[in-house]
Structures are given as C-alpha cells and as structure tokens.
Amino acid sequence: EGLTIHTVIADRGYDGDAVLRAIPNPVIPPKKNRKIQREYDEHLYKERHLIERIFLYLKNFRRVATRYDKLASSFLSFVLIAASMLWLK
C-alpha cells in the first residue's frame, strides 16, 4: 500500500503474459520459445547481477539464511547489520 512500481527486473522465468500486463515497465528477457520476441532494456537487465550479489552476500550470514529470529524486527535488525558490514567492506 502506498508503493509505486516503476520497473521490475526479472529473469526469463517471469516472462508470462499476465506478469507483463501487471508491470508498467518490465525488464524481462523473452523466452526462446516465445512466438513474438519483444524488446527489453538489455543495459538495465545487466545491472540485475548487482542485486543478486547483495542477496548472495547476505545469505552468507547463517542467521539471515536460516532465519533463527522469531520476531520480524529482530530479523530486520540483523539484516541491517549485515548490510552495514557489506557497506563498510
């Protein structure tokens, strides 16, 4: 509620007609077997690996990967600590 989505960057697995209609500016490469190949922003899609690397780094923390915390606030606090460590690195 209150969020506006401008662009969604996703992989080929999300190349469905329903998903493409729901997103205002999808950056999703078409599947190889799609009859009509559509255009997408290849330059912006190449930036997707940065987000993937951040999630990979955060999952190196065992506490984040397995979510030992019962409270969402405790989990978020540790994710913020891990993100701070990434930023300081």
mmCIF file of C-alpha atoms in Angstrom:
data_model
loop_
_atom_site.group_PDB
_atom_site.id
_atom_site.type_symbol
_atom_site.label_atom_id
_atom_site.label_comp_id
_atom_site.label_asym_id
_atom_site.label_seq_id
_atom_site.Cartn_x
_atom_site.Cartn_y
_atom_site.Cartn_z
ATOM 1 C CA GLU A 1 0.000 0.000 0.000
ATOM 2 C CA GLY A 2 1.436 3.345 -0.988
ATOM 3 C CA LEU A 3 4.202 1.827 -3.129
ATOM 4 C CA THR A 4 4.570 2.643 -6.789
ATOM 5 C CA ILE A 5 6.413 0.199 -9.026
ATOM 6 C CA HIS A 6 8.188 1.804 -11.959
ATOM 7 C CA THR A 7 10.372 -1.029 -13.236
ATOM 8 C CA VAL A 8 10.747 -4.716 -12.440
ATOM 9 C CA ILE A 9 13.903 -6.564 -13.470
ATOM 10 C CA ALA A 10 13.419 -10.331 -13.562
ATOM 11 C CA ASP A 11 14.699 -13.396 -15.378
ATOM 12 C CA ARG A 12 13.054 -15.362 -18.182
ATOM 13 C CA GLY A 13 11.005 -17.426 -15.751
ATOM 14 C CA TYR A 14 8.667 -14.455 -15.282
ATOM 15 C CA ASP A 15 8.015 -13.974 -18.999
ATOM 16 C CA GLY A 16 4.293 -14.648 -18.805
ATOM 17 C CA ASP A 17 1.567 -12.524 -20.364
ATOM 18 C CA ALA A 18 -0.193 -11.949 -17.020
ATOM 19 C CA VAL A 19 3.028 -10.756 -15.376
ATOM 20 C CA LEU A 20 3.898 -8.498 -18.287
ATOM 21 C CA ARG A 21 0.450 -6.877 -18.188
ATOM 22 C CA ALA A 22 0.663 -6.251 -14.434
ATOM 23 C CA ILE A 23 4.017 -4.433 -14.551
ATOM 24 C CA PRO A 24 4.235 -0.930 -16.047
ATOM 25 C CA ASN A 25 7.826 -1.230 -17.330
ATOM 26 C CA PRO A 26 9.036 -4.860 -17.312
ATOM 27 C CA VAL A 27 12.712 -5.582 -17.945
ATOM 28 C CA ILE A 28 12.313 -9.297 -18.575
ATOM 29 C CA PRO A 29 14.016 -11.035 -21.483
ATOM 30 C CA PRO A 30 11.638 -13.127 -23.589
ATOM 31 C CA LYS A 31 11.820 -16.899 -23.514
ATOM 32 C CA LYS A 32 13.428 -18.521 -26.528
ATOM 33 C CA ASN A 33 10.215 -20.348 -27.464
ATOM 34 C CA ARG A 34 8.024 -17.212 -27.469
ATOM 35 C CA LYS A 35 6.465 -16.763 -30.911
ATOM 36 C CA ILE A 36 6.759 -12.987 -30.907
ATOM 37 C CA GLN A 37 10.061 -11.859 -29.423
ATOM 38 C CA ARG A 38 9.649 -8.483 -27.727
ATOM 39 C CA GLU A 39 12.182 -5.803 -26.903
ATOM 40 C CA TYR A 40 13.611 -5.183 -23.425
ATOM 41 C CA ASP A 41 16.280 -2.902 -21.987
ATOM 42 C CA GLU A 42 19.393 -5.090 -22.170
ATOM 43 C CA HIS A 43 21.596 -2.480 -20.488
ATOM 44 C CA LEU A 44 19.316 -2.258 -17.451
ATOM 45 C CA TYR A 45 18.962 -6.056 -17.324
ATOM 46 C CA LYS A 46 22.743 -6.401 -16.999
ATOM 47 C CA GLU A 47 22.542 -4.450 -13.719
ATOM 48 C CA ARG A 48 20.465 -7.276 -12.205
ATOM 49 C CA HIS A 49 23.596 -9.120 -11.099
ATOM 50 C CA LEU A 50 24.310 -6.378 -8.527
ATOM 51 C CA ILE A 51 21.086 -7.159 -6.685
ATOM 52 C CA GLU A 52 21.736 -10.902 -6.932
ATOM 53 C CA ARG A 53 25.203 -10.407 -5.420
ATOM 54 C CA ILE A 54 23.784 -8.462 -2.471
ATOM 55 C CA PHE A 55 21.363 -11.288 -1.666
ATOM 56 C CA LEU A 56 24.184 -13.812 -2.040
ATOM 57 C CA TYR A 57 26.347 -11.851 0.390
ATOM 58 C CA LEU A 58 23.521 -11.547 2.930
ATOM 59 C CA LYS A 59 22.827 -15.279 2.734
ATOM 60 C CA ASN A 60 26.436 -15.966 3.717
ATOM 61 C CA PHE A 61 25.330 -14.960 7.206
ATOM 62 C CA ARG A 62 23.907 -18.127 8.685
ATOM 63 C CA ARG A 63 21.481 -16.204 10.838
ATOM 64 C CA VAL A 64 19.979 -14.496 7.779
ATOM 65 C CA ALA A 65 19.913 -17.609 5.591
ATOM 66 C CA THR A 66 18.068 -19.768 8.124
ATOM 67 C CA ARG A 67 16.168 -17.003 9.940
ATOM 68 C CA TYR A 68 16.613 -18.042 13.537
ATOM 69 C CA ASP A 69 14.846 -14.916 14.794
ATOM 70 C CA LYS A 70 11.187 -15.273 15.655
ATOM 71 C CA LEU A 71 10.371 -11.579 15.528
ATOM 72 C CA ALA A 72 10.445 -9.752 12.226
ATOM 73 C CA SER A 73 12.025 -6.731 13.922
ATOM 74 C CA SER A 74 14.941 -8.850 15.201
ATOM 75 C CA PHE A 75 15.460 -10.373 11.769
ATOM 76 C CA LEU A 76 15.364 -6.963 10.087
ATOM 77 C CA SER A 77 17.869 -5.630 12.620
ATOM 78 C CA PHE A 78 20.359 -8.345 11.785
ATOM 79 C CA VAL A 79 19.829 -7.879 8.049
ATOM 80 C CA LEU A 80 20.632 -4.191 8.549
ATOM 81 C CA ILE A 81 23.783 -5.112 10.500
ATOM 82 C CA ALA A 82 24.855 -7.466 7.702
ATOM 83 C CA ALA A 83 24.132 -4.791 5.088
ATOM 84 C CA SER A 84 26.195 -2.308 7.108
ATOM 85 C CA MET A 85 29.085 -4.753 7.135
ATOM 86 C CA LEU A 86 28.780 -5.053 3.360
ATOM 87 C CA TRP A 87 28.794 -1.278 3.024
ATOM 88 C CA LEU A 88 31.869 -0.922 5.270
ATOM 89 C CA LYS A 89 33.765 -3.626 3.403
#
